[in-house]
């Protein structure tokens, strides 16, 4: 691990222009680590372009960005592209995927089964977020973790750990949070900005999704459904669905919770969450998806009825142990 960090640090020191990218439909870790990488490069006096094929969800507008995140690739790509928080390379989006012969990848990630798709790969599945890896990198490169950089790192870790509540939370991430707090990070403001983002439309959508939840396998599996029709009627988008699944997971009897989100006719994005030893990454892989042990996802091309049947079958088959 040390040697990977060393090689990537050397590469960053020696080169002077970078594209920084994370996955489409970015979450807090994707946006936070992209901006954190930008802050590090800015401090080091490097040129850089921050890019995300989906742009930045409005709810993350508040975080201190070193430069805007563009959703359009530059005409000429930098020699080096730093890919963050992408468990599979196709998550960078089709635009950049089509131009990989123009650039060389540095892969920094914390997903199981990453596959080391870069020229340099630093993949650490024990890290709670790529944001915490940005803190390790900053320390290596002598960049102080304060101000905008601390905000971005905090956004990344707080969202990927559910505010330091998930099993992925590490002593190091708590120590890092303490260090950032000591150095002036306004944590209450950050927590408010991250959570106090609801519109009335979102609340209406959430009540409908909660009402859609059905329980399977002795109430050990909960499945909620979001259709395009619900989005249209409530005036919401997929941005409004992040973390609904965590509330469904709170059902006492439930070991695996599922959200199925209709993306197109007979095409559903699925999200899975679990606790402890129930490994939803292995379940997602069965459907060509991936992620982490307790949080994973993928896409199912099937009717809603078939999608639910297939998921219940695979999940209940993996839950035979108490
Ligand atoms: P979410 O349910 O929040 O969309 O995703 C949970 C986790 O599963 C994330 O860490 C994400 O990287 C991973 N994940 C979600 N969808 C896919 C997918 O289609 N393919 C892969 N490989 N991972 C996914
Ligand atoms: Mn992440």
mmCIF file of C-alpha atoms and ligand atoms in Angstrom:
data_model
loop_
_atom_site.group_PDB
_atom_site.id
_atom_site.type_symbol
_atom_site.label_atom_id
_atom_site.label_comp_id
_atom_site.label_asym_id
_atom_site.label_seq_id
_atom_site.Cartn_x
_atom_site.Cartn_y
_atom_site.Cartn_z
ATOM 1 C CA UNK A 1 0.000 0.000 0.000
ATOM 2 C CA UNK A 2 2.814 2.386 0.963
ATOM 3 C CA UNK A 3 4.543 1.833 -2.376
ATOM 4 C CA UNK A 4 1.364 2.595 -4.351
ATOM 5 C CA UNK A 5 0.886 5.842 -2.430
ATOM 6 C CA UNK A 6 4.547 6.673 -2.982
ATOM 7 C CA UNK A 7 4.348 6.010 -6.735
ATOM 8 C CA UNK A 8 1.202 8.086 -7.137
ATOM 9 C CA UNK A 9 2.657 10.923 -5.035
ATOM 10 C CA UNK A 10 5.792 10.906 -7.213
ATOM 11 C CA UNK A 11 3.679 10.946 -10.376
ATOM 12 C CA UNK A 12 1.692 13.921 -9.097
ATOM 13 C CA UNK A 13 4.875 15.772 -8.128
ATOM 14 C CA UNK A 14 6.540 15.133 -11.504
ATOM 15 C CA UNK A 15 3.675 15.838 -13.897
ATOM 16 C CA UNK A 16 1.881 19.137 -14.325
ATOM 17 C CA UNK A 17 -1.557 18.627 -15.857
ATOM 18 C CA UNK A 18 -4.329 16.281 -14.715
ATOM 19 C CA UNK A 19 -7.930 15.381 -15.443
ATOM 20 C CA UNK A 20 -9.781 14.419 -12.253
ATOM 21 C CA UNK A 21 -12.912 12.315 -12.649
ATOM 22 C CA UNK A 22 -15.331 10.269 -10.574
ATOM 23 C CA UNK A 23 -18.429 8.172 -11.277
ATOM 24 C CA UNK A 24 -21.648 9.249 -12.990
ATOM 25 C CA UNK A 25 -24.570 10.055 -10.673
ATOM 26 C CA UNK A 26 -21.966 11.259 -8.171
ATOM 27 C CA UNK A 27 -22.540 10.934 -4.430
ATOM 28 C CA UNK A 28 -20.852 12.889 -1.627
ATOM 29 C CA UNK A 29 -17.657 10.842 -1.824
ATOM 30 C CA UNK A 30 -17.414 11.296 -5.596
ATOM 31 C CA UNK A 31 -17.861 15.090 -5.423
ATOM 32 C CA UNK A 32 -15.891 15.487 -2.185
ATOM 33 C CA UNK A 33 -12.890 13.482 -3.380
ATOM 34 C CA UNK A 34 -12.883 15.131 -6.842
ATOM 35 C CA UNK A 35 -12.769 18.588 -5.226
ATOM 36 C CA UNK A 36 -10.272 17.426 -2.592
ATOM 37 C CA UNK A 37 -7.938 16.197 -5.360
ATOM 38 C CA UNK A 38 -8.370 19.592 -7.041
ATOM 39 C CA UNK A 39 -7.404 21.392 -3.818
ATOM 40 C CA UNK A 40 -4.293 19.221 -3.480
ATOM 41 C CA UNK A 41 -3.263 19.892 -7.100
ATOM 42 C CA UNK A 42 -3.966 23.614 -6.695
ATOM 43 C CA UNK A 43 -1.792 23.803 -3.561
ATOM 44 C CA UNK A 44 1.012 22.095 -5.493
ATOM 45 C CA UNK A 45 0.672 24.624 -8.342
ATOM 46 C CA UNK A 46 -0.500 22.061 -10.914
ATOM 47 C CA UNK A 47 -2.917 22.511 -13.798
ATOM 48 C CA UNK A 48 -6.064 20.424 -13.544
ATOM 49 C CA UNK A 49 -9.586 19.936 -14.883
ATOM 50 C CA UNK A 50 -12.336 18.577 -12.639
ATOM 51 C CA UNK A 51 -14.864 16.566 -14.614
ATOM 52 C CA UNK A 52 -18.031 14.545 -14.018
ATOM 53 C CA UNK A 53 -20.244 13.350 -16.841
ATOM 54 C CA UNK A 54 -23.352 14.034 -14.710
ATOM 55 C CA UNK A 55 -22.217 17.429 -13.412
ATOM 56 C CA UNK A 56 -22.661 18.314 -9.728
ATOM 57 C CA UNK A 57 -25.976 17.716 -7.948
ATOM 58 C CA UNK A 58 -27.258 21.046 -6.576
ATOM 59 C CA UNK A 59 -27.182 19.785 -3.016
ATOM 60 C CA UNK A 60 -23.377 19.798 -3.131
ATOM 61 C CA UNK A 61 -23.084 23.361 -4.435
ATOM 62 C CA UNK A 62 -22.082 24.591 -0.976
ATOM 63 C CA UNK A 63 -18.781 22.769 -0.703
ATOM 64 C CA UNK A 64 -15.578 24.789 -1.236
ATOM 65 C CA UNK A 65 -14.480 23.912 -4.785
ATOM 66 C CA UNK A 66 -11.012 24.814 -6.109
ATOM 67 C CA UNK A 67 -12.567 25.083 -9.620
ATOM 68 C CA UNK A 68 -15.913 24.255 -11.206
ATOM 69 C CA UNK A 69 -16.606 20.606 -12.087
ATOM 70 C CA UNK A 70 -17.335 20.517 -15.809
ATOM 71 C CA UNK A 71 -19.507 17.935 -17.548
ATOM 72 C CA UNK A 72 -17.781 18.569 -20.890
ATOM 73 C CA UNK A 73 -14.388 17.054 -21.624
ATOM 74 C CA UNK A 74 -11.621 19.371 -22.892
ATOM 75 C CA UNK A 75 -10.704 19.106 -26.588
ATOM 76 C CA UNK A 76 -7.244 17.874 -25.612
ATOM 77 C CA UNK A 77 -7.055 15.570 -22.613
ATOM 78 C CA UNK A 78 -4.235 15.930 -20.083
ATOM 79 C CA UNK A 79 -1.655 13.134 -20.192
ATOM 80 C CA UNK A 80 -2.835 11.845 -16.810
ATOM 81 C CA UNK A 81 -6.348 11.139 -15.572
ATOM 82 C CA UNK A 82 -6.988 10.525 -11.873
ATOM 83 C CA UNK A 83 -10.061 8.263 -11.518
ATOM 84 C CA UNK A 84 -11.650 8.415 -8.059
ATOM 85 C CA UNK A 85 -14.209 6.162 -6.348
ATOM 86 C CA UNK A 86 -14.908 4.034 -9.443
ATOM 87 C CA UNK A 87 -15.172 0.329 -8.630
ATOM 88 C CA UNK A 88 -15.435 -0.384 -12.356
ATOM 89 C CA UNK A 89 -13.899 1.768 -15.107
ATOM 90 C CA UNK A 90 -17.158 2.131 -17.085
ATOM 91 C CA UNK A 91 -18.485 4.258 -14.201
ATOM 92 C CA UNK A 92 -16.473 7.261 -15.535
ATOM 93 C CA UNK A 93 -19.140 7.558 -18.257
ATOM 94 C CA UNK A 94 -19.149 6.912 -21.989
ATOM 95 C CA UNK A 95 -17.582 10.230 -23.104
ATOM 96 C CA UNK A 96 -14.257 9.624 -21.389
ATOM 97 C CA UNK A 97 -14.480 5.854 -21.906
ATOM 98 C CA UNK A 98 -14.384 6.510 -25.673
ATOM 99 C CA UNK A 99 -11.139 8.533 -25.364
ATOM 100 C CA UNK A 100 -8.996 6.393 -23.080
ATOM 101 C CA UNK A 101 -6.258 6.107 -25.721
ATOM 102 C CA UNK A 102 -5.539 9.826 -25.186
ATOM 103 C CA UNK A 103 -4.686 9.606 -21.483
ATOM 104 C CA UNK A 104 -3.223 7.359 -18.769
ATOM 105 C CA UNK A 105 -5.136 6.374 -15.668
ATOM 106 C CA UNK A 106 -4.259 6.702 -12.010
ATOM 107 C CA UNK A 107 -6.896 4.666 -10.136
ATOM 108 C CA UNK A 108 -7.649 5.600 -6.505
ATOM 109 C CA UNK A 109 -10.536 3.635 -5.040
ATOM 110 C CA UNK A 110 -11.979 1.700 -2.088
ATOM 111 C CA UNK A 111 -14.341 -0.768 -3.826
ATOM 112 C CA UNK A 112 -14.097 -4.552 -3.669
ATOM 113 C CA UNK A 113 -13.205 -6.083 -7.036
ATOM 114 C CA UNK A 114 -11.792 -2.858 -8.505
ATOM 115 C CA UNK A 115 -9.650 -4.854 -10.947
ATOM 116 C CA UNK A 116 -6.708 -2.421 -11.074
ATOM 117 C CA UNK A 117 -7.627 -0.815 -14.411
ATOM 118 C CA UNK A 118 -5.066 2.011 -14.150
ATOM 119 C CA UNK A 119 -1.358 2.374 -14.944
ATOM 120 C CA UNK A 120 -1.080 3.098 -11.208
ATOM 121 C CA UNK A 121 -3.609 1.644 -8.781
ATOM 122 C CA UNK A 122 -4.115 2.453 -5.122
ATOM 123 C CA UNK A 123 -7.117 0.412 -4.022
ATOM 124 C CA UNK A 124 -7.748 0.099 -0.299
ATOM 125 C CA UNK A 125 -11.062 -1.531 0.607
ATOM 126 C CA UNK A 126 -10.540 -0.790 4.313
ATOM 127 C CA UNK A 127 -10.836 2.945 3.635
ATOM 128 C CA UNK A 128 -14.323 4.265 4.465
ATOM 129 C CA UNK A 129 -14.231 6.738 1.558
ATOM 130 C CA UNK A 130 -11.949 7.927 -1.210
ATOM 131 C CA UNK A 131 -12.134 11.201 0.724
ATOM 132 C CA UNK A 132 -10.082 9.624 3.527
ATOM 133 C CA UNK A 133 -7.551 8.459 0.920
ATOM 134 C CA UNK A 134 -7.287 12.107 -0.206
ATOM 135 C CA UNK A 135 -6.287 12.952 3.371
ATOM 136 C CA UNK A 136 -3.537 10.286 3.287
ATOM 137 C CA UNK A 137 -2.344 11.637 -0.073
ATOM 138 C CA UNK A 138 -2.412 15.254 1.147
ATOM 139 C CA UNK A 139 -0.303 14.299 4.167
ATOM 140 C CA UNK A 140 2.175 12.482 1.897
ATOM 141 C CA UNK A 141 2.458 15.535 -0.335
ATOM 142 C CA UNK A 142 2.727 18.008 2.550
ATOM 143 C CA UNK A 143 -0.604 19.696 1.827
ATOM 144 C CA UNK A 144 -2.343 21.072 4.963
ATOM 145 C CA UNK A 145 -5.831 19.610 5.526
ATOM 146 C CA UNK A 146 -7.654 22.850 6.259
ATOM 147 C CA UNK A 147 -10.294 25.147 4.737
ATOM 148 C CA UNK A 148 -11.757 23.947 1.408
ATOM 149 C CA UNK A 149 -9.739 20.721 1.397
ATOM 150 C CA UNK A 150 -11.030 19.786 4.859
ATOM 151 C CA UNK A 151 -14.614 20.580 3.787
ATOM 152 C CA UNK A 152 -14.366 18.329 0.753
ATOM 153 C CA UNK A 153 -12.779 15.488 2.700
ATOM 154 C CA UNK A 154 -15.417 15.792 5.419
ATOM 155 C CA UNK A 155 -18.259 15.769 2.856
ATOM 156 C CA UNK A 156 -16.829 12.588 1.329
ATOM 157 C CA UNK A 157 -16.324 10.688 4.577
ATOM 158 C CA UNK A 158 -19.508 11.867 6.313
ATOM 159 C CA UNK A 159 -21.692 10.784 3.386
ATOM 160 C CA UNK A 160 -19.938 7.444 2.740
ATOM 161 C CA UNK A 161 -20.012 6.475 6.455
ATOM 162 C CA UNK A 162 -23.504 7.814 7.231
ATOM 163 C CA UNK A 163 -21.938 10.388 9.570
ATOM 164 C CA UNK A 164 -19.515 7.854 11.054
ATOM 165 C CA UNK A 165 -22.171 5.242 11.841
ATOM 166 C CA UNK A 166 -21.491 2.435 9.313
ATOM 167 C CA UNK A 167 -19.177 -0.513 9.865
ATOM 168 C CA UNK A 168 -16.740 1.082 7.410
ATOM 169 C CA UNK A 169 -15.920 3.843 9.951
ATOM 170 C CA UNK A 170 -12.298 3.510 11.071
ATOM 171 C CA UNK A 171 -10.334 4.900 14.027
ATOM 172 C CA UNK A 172 -8.250 6.853 11.490
ATOM 173 C CA UNK A 173 -11.327 8.520 9.988
ATOM 174 C CA UNK A 174 -12.531 9.581 13.433
ATOM 175 C CA UNK A 175 -9.065 10.890 14.258
ATOM 176 C CA UNK A 176 -9.001 12.769 10.957
ATOM 177 C CA UNK A 177 -12.404 14.314 11.735
ATOM 178 C CA UNK A 178 -11.106 15.381 15.143
ATOM 179 C CA UNK A 179 -8.002 16.886 13.542
ATOM 180 C CA UNK A 180 -10.076 18.818 10.978
ATOM 181 C CA UNK A 181 -12.435 20.048 13.715
ATOM 182 C CA UNK A 182 -9.445 21.220 15.746
ATOM 183 C CA UNK A 183 -8.137 23.096 12.691
ATOM 184 C CA UNK A 184 -11.330 25.058 12.234
ATOM 185 C CA UNK A 185 -13.696 22.909 10.166
ATOM 186 C CA UNK A 186 -17.248 24.126 10.860
ATOM 187 C CA UNK A 187 -18.734 20.677 11.370
ATOM 188 C CA UNK A 188 -22.232 21.728 12.473
ATOM 189 C CA UNK A 189 -22.517 23.899 9.351
ATOM 190 C CA UNK A 190 -21.282 21.058 7.160
ATOM 191 C CA UNK A 191 -23.740 18.602 8.733
ATOM 192 C CA UNK A 192 -26.570 21.051 8.213
ATOM 193 C CA UNK A 193 -25.588 21.747 4.603
ATOM 194 C CA UNK A 194 -25.316 18.026 3.860
ATOM 195 C CA UNK A 195 -28.648 17.038 5.431
ATOM 196 C CA UNK A 196 -30.968 20.046 5.327
ATOM 197 C CA UNK A 197 -31.591 19.759 1.611
ATOM 198 C CA UNK A 198 -35.155 18.582 1.351
ATOM 199 C CA UNK A 199 -37.697 20.100 -0.981
ATOM 200 C CA UNK A 200 -41.397 19.487 -0.533
ATOM 201 C CA UNK A 201 -41.287 17.468 -3.759
ATOM 202 C CA UNK A 202 -38.651 15.185 -2.271
ATOM 203 C CA UNK A 203 -40.733 14.622 0.855
ATOM 204 C CA UNK A 204 -43.730 13.650 -1.312
ATOM 205 C CA UNK A 205 -41.573 11.189 -3.249
ATOM 206 C CA UNK A 206 -40.157 9.654 -0.071
ATOM 207 C CA UNK A 207 -43.602 9.037 1.427
ATOM 208 C CA UNK A 208 -44.608 7.233 -1.772
ATOM 209 C CA UNK A 209 -41.456 5.116 -1.785
ATOM 210 C CA UNK A 210 -41.913 4.223 1.898
ATOM 211 C CA UNK A 211 -45.508 3.240 1.127
ATOM 212 C CA UNK A 212 -44.300 1.000 -1.724
ATOM 213 C CA UNK A 213 -42.115 -1.153 0.529
ATOM 214 C CA UNK A 214 -42.924 -4.885 0.560
ATOM 215 C CA UNK A 215 -41.326 -7.464 2.833
ATOM 216 C CA UNK A 216 -40.094 -10.919 1.774
ATOM 217 C CA UNK A 217 -38.417 -14.002 3.288
ATOM 218 C CA UNK A 218 -39.845 -13.761 6.808
ATOM 219 C CA UNK A 219 -39.549 -9.964 6.659
ATOM 220 C CA UNK A 220 -35.763 -10.217 6.290
ATOM 221 C CA UNK A 221 -35.801 -8.495 2.885
ATOM 222 C CA UNK A 222 -37.452 -5.121 2.237
ATOM 223 C CA UNK A 223 -37.946 -3.850 -1.313
ATOM 224 C CA UNK A 224 -39.060 -0.331 -2.216
ATOM 225 C CA UNK A 225 -39.794 0.773 -5.778
ATOM 226 C CA UNK A 226 -39.347 4.121 -7.546
ATOM 227 C CA UNK A 227 -40.901 4.516 -10.985
ATOM 228 C CA UNK A 228 -40.454 7.201 -13.648
ATOM 229 C CA UNK A 229 -44.110 8.001 -13.158
ATOM 230 C CA UNK A 230 -43.437 8.818 -9.476
ATOM 231 C CA UNK A 231 -40.601 11.162 -10.487
ATOM 232 C CA UNK A 232 -42.822 12.920 -13.022
ATOM 233 C CA UNK A 233 -45.807 13.259 -10.730
ATOM 234 C CA UNK A 234 -43.807 14.564 -7.723
ATOM 235 C CA UNK A 235 -41.408 16.696 -9.780
ATOM 236 C CA UNK A 236 -38.305 14.889 -8.518
ATOM 237 C CA UNK A 237 -35.239 13.217 -10.065
ATOM 238 C CA UNK A 238 -32.912 10.372 -9.099
ATOM 239 C CA UNK A 239 -30.956 12.979 -7.088
ATOM 240 C CA UNK A 240 -33.833 12.956 -4.590
ATOM 241 C CA UNK A 241 -33.496 9.239 -3.886
ATOM 242 C CA UNK A 242 -30.077 9.113 -2.209
ATOM 243 C CA UNK A 243 -30.317 7.535 1.262
ATOM 244 C CA UNK A 244 -34.018 6.525 1.165
ATOM 245 C CA UNK A 245 -32.651 3.002 1.414
ATOM 246 C CA UNK A 246 -31.015 3.744 4.758
ATOM 247 C CA UNK A 247 -34.411 4.444 6.279
ATOM 248 C CA UNK A 248 -35.876 1.211 4.960
ATOM 249 C CA UNK A 249 -32.862 -0.577 6.507
ATOM 250 C CA UNK A 250 -34.053 0.569 9.909
ATOM 251 C CA UNK A 251 -36.859 -1.998 9.947
ATOM 252 C CA UNK A 252 -36.017 -4.284 12.864
ATOM 253 C CA UNK A 253 -36.472 -7.581 11.019
ATOM 254 C CA UNK A 254 -34.709 -6.559 7.805
ATOM 255 C CA UNK A 255 -31.256 -7.899 6.951
ATOM 256 C CA UNK A 256 -31.091 -6.761 3.318
ATOM 257 C CA UNK A 257 -32.912 -3.719 1.989
ATOM 258 C CA UNK A 258 -33.421 -2.977 -1.683
ATOM 259 C CA UNK A 259 -34.462 0.007 -3.752
ATOM 260 C CA UNK A 260 -35.421 -0.591 -7.367
ATOM 261 C CA UNK A 261 -35.397 2.556 -9.477
ATOM 262 C CA UNK A 262 -36.880 2.448 -12.947
ATOM 263 C CA UNK A 263 -34.432 3.959 -15.458
ATOM 264 C CA UNK A 264 -36.168 2.955 -18.701
ATOM 265 C CA UNK A 265 -38.749 0.427 -19.824
ATOM 266 C CA UNK A 266 -37.858 -2.893 -18.135
ATOM 267 C CA UNK A 267 -34.554 -1.485 -16.852
ATOM 268 C CA UNK A 268 -34.070 -1.035 -13.098
ATOM 269 C CA UNK A 269 -31.155 0.301 -11.113
ATOM 270 C CA UNK A 270 -30.968 -1.637 -7.853
ATOM 271 C CA UNK A 271 -29.354 -0.629 -4.555
ATOM 272 C CA UNK A 272 -28.654 -3.103 -1.753
ATOM 273 C CA UNK A 273 -27.780 -2.443 1.895
ATOM 274 C CA UNK A 274 -26.995 -4.809 4.760
ATOM 275 C CA UNK A 275 -25.260 -4.960 8.113
ATOM 276 C CA UNK A 276 -22.340 -7.041 9.380
ATOM 277 C CA UNK A 277 -21.676 -10.348 7.660
ATOM 278 C CA UNK A 278 -24.503 -10.213 5.110
ATOM 279 C CA UNK A 279 -22.416 -9.514 2.006
ATOM 280 C CA UNK A 280 -24.467 -7.619 -0.588
ATOM 281 C CA UNK A 281 -21.438 -7.036 -2.819
ATOM 282 C CA UNK A 282 -21.452 -10.762 -3.685
ATOM 283 C CA UNK A 283 -25.193 -10.551 -4.380
ATOM 284 C CA UNK A 284 -24.765 -7.532 -6.695
ATOM 285 C CA UNK A 285 -21.956 -9.279 -8.598
ATOM 286 C CA UNK A 286 -24.455 -12.046 -9.490
ATOM 287 C CA UNK A 287 -26.294 -9.385 -11.533
ATOM 288 C CA UNK A 288 -23.189 -7.760 -13.014
ATOM 289 C CA UNK A 289 -23.032 -4.997 -10.376
ATOM 290 C CA UNK A 290 -20.668 -4.399 -7.470
ATOM 291 C CA UNK A 291 -19.776 -2.148 -4.572
ATOM 292 C CA UNK A 292 -18.976 -2.833 -0.934
ATOM 293 C CA UNK A 293 -19.821 -5.606 1.529
ATOM 294 C CA UNK A 294 -22.721 -3.653 3.057
ATOM 295 C CA UNK A 295 -23.625 -1.299 0.177
ATOM 296 C CA UNK A 296 -23.791 -2.342 -3.449
ATOM 297 C CA UNK A 297 -25.737 -1.812 -6.644
ATOM 298 C CA UNK A 298 -26.207 -2.611 -10.290
ATOM 299 C CA UNK A 299 -28.727 -2.711 -13.124
ATOM 300 C CA UNK A 300 -31.360 -5.325 -13.977
ATOM 301 C CA UNK A 301 -32.921 -5.530 -17.428
ATOM 302 C CA UNK A 302 -36.252 -7.126 -16.549
ATOM 303 C CA UNK A 303 -39.875 -6.375 -15.795
ATOM 304 C CA UNK A 304 -40.499 -5.156 -12.254
ATOM 305 C CA UNK A 305 -42.086 -8.467 -11.276
ATOM 306 C CA UNK A 306 -39.136 -10.481 -12.608
ATOM 307 C CA UNK A 307 -36.576 -8.118 -11.117
ATOM 308 C CA UNK A 308 -38.146 -8.549 -7.666
ATOM 309 C CA UNK A 309 -38.348 -12.341 -8.070
ATOM 310 C CA UNK A 310 -34.695 -12.615 -9.113
ATOM 311 C CA UNK A 311 -33.515 -10.390 -6.273
ATOM 312 C CA UNK A 312 -35.568 -12.171 -3.606
ATOM 313 C CA UNK A 313 -34.289 -15.504 -4.926
ATOM 314 C CA UNK A 314 -30.595 -14.542 -4.822
ATOM 315 C CA UNK A 315 -30.818 -12.618 -1.546
ATOM 316 C CA UNK A 316 -32.818 -15.235 0.366
ATOM 317 C CA UNK A 317 -30.448 -17.931 -0.960
ATOM 318 C CA UNK A 318 -27.544 -16.021 0.602
ATOM 319 C CA UNK A 319 -29.349 -15.459 3.890
ATOM 320 C CA UNK A 320 -29.703 -19.074 4.979
ATOM 321 C CA UNK A 321 -27.318 -18.537 7.849
ATOM 322 C CA UNK A 322 -28.807 -16.608 10.788
HETATM 323 P P1 LIG B 1 -25.833 3.026 -4.611
HETATM 324 O O1 LIG B 1 -26.779 2.003 -4.099
HETATM 325 O O2 LIG B 1 -25.649 4.144 -3.627
HETATM 326 O O3 LIG B 1 -26.096 3.466 -6.010
HETATM 327 O O4 LIG B 1 -24.424 2.293 -4.692
HETATM 328 C C1 LIG B 1 -23.884 1.627 -3.590
HETATM 329 C C2 LIG B 1 -22.511 1.115 -3.937
HETATM 330 O O5 LIG B 1 -22.620 0.173 -4.995
HETATM 331 C C3 LIG B 1 -21.571 2.201 -4.405
HETATM 332 O O6 LIG B 1 -20.360 2.019 -3.737
HETATM 333 C C4 LIG B 1 -21.404 1.975 -5.877
HETATM 334 O O7 LIG B 1 -20.102 2.184 -6.263
HETATM 335 C C5 LIG B 1 -21.781 0.517 -6.070
HETATM 336 N N1 LIG B 1 -22.551 0.379 -7.315
HETATM 337 C C6 LIG B 1 -23.773 0.899 -7.577
HETATM 338 N N2 LIG B 1 -24.169 0.588 -8.824
HETATM 339 C C7 LIG B 1 -23.175 -0.144 -9.369
HETATM 340 C C8 LIG B 1 -22.989 -0.731 -10.671
HETATM 341 O O8 LIG B 1 -23.840 -0.667 -11.560
HETATM 342 N N3 LIG B 1 -21.806 -1.390 -10.856
HETATM 343 C C9 LIG B 1 -20.857 -1.494 -9.886
HETATM 344 N N4 LIG B 1 -19.724 -2.164 -10.166
HETATM 345 N N5 LIG B 1 -20.996 -0.939 -8.676
HETATM 346 C C10 LIG B 1 -22.133 -0.265 -8.408
HETATM 347 MN MN1 LIG B 2 -16.999 5.981 -2.090
#
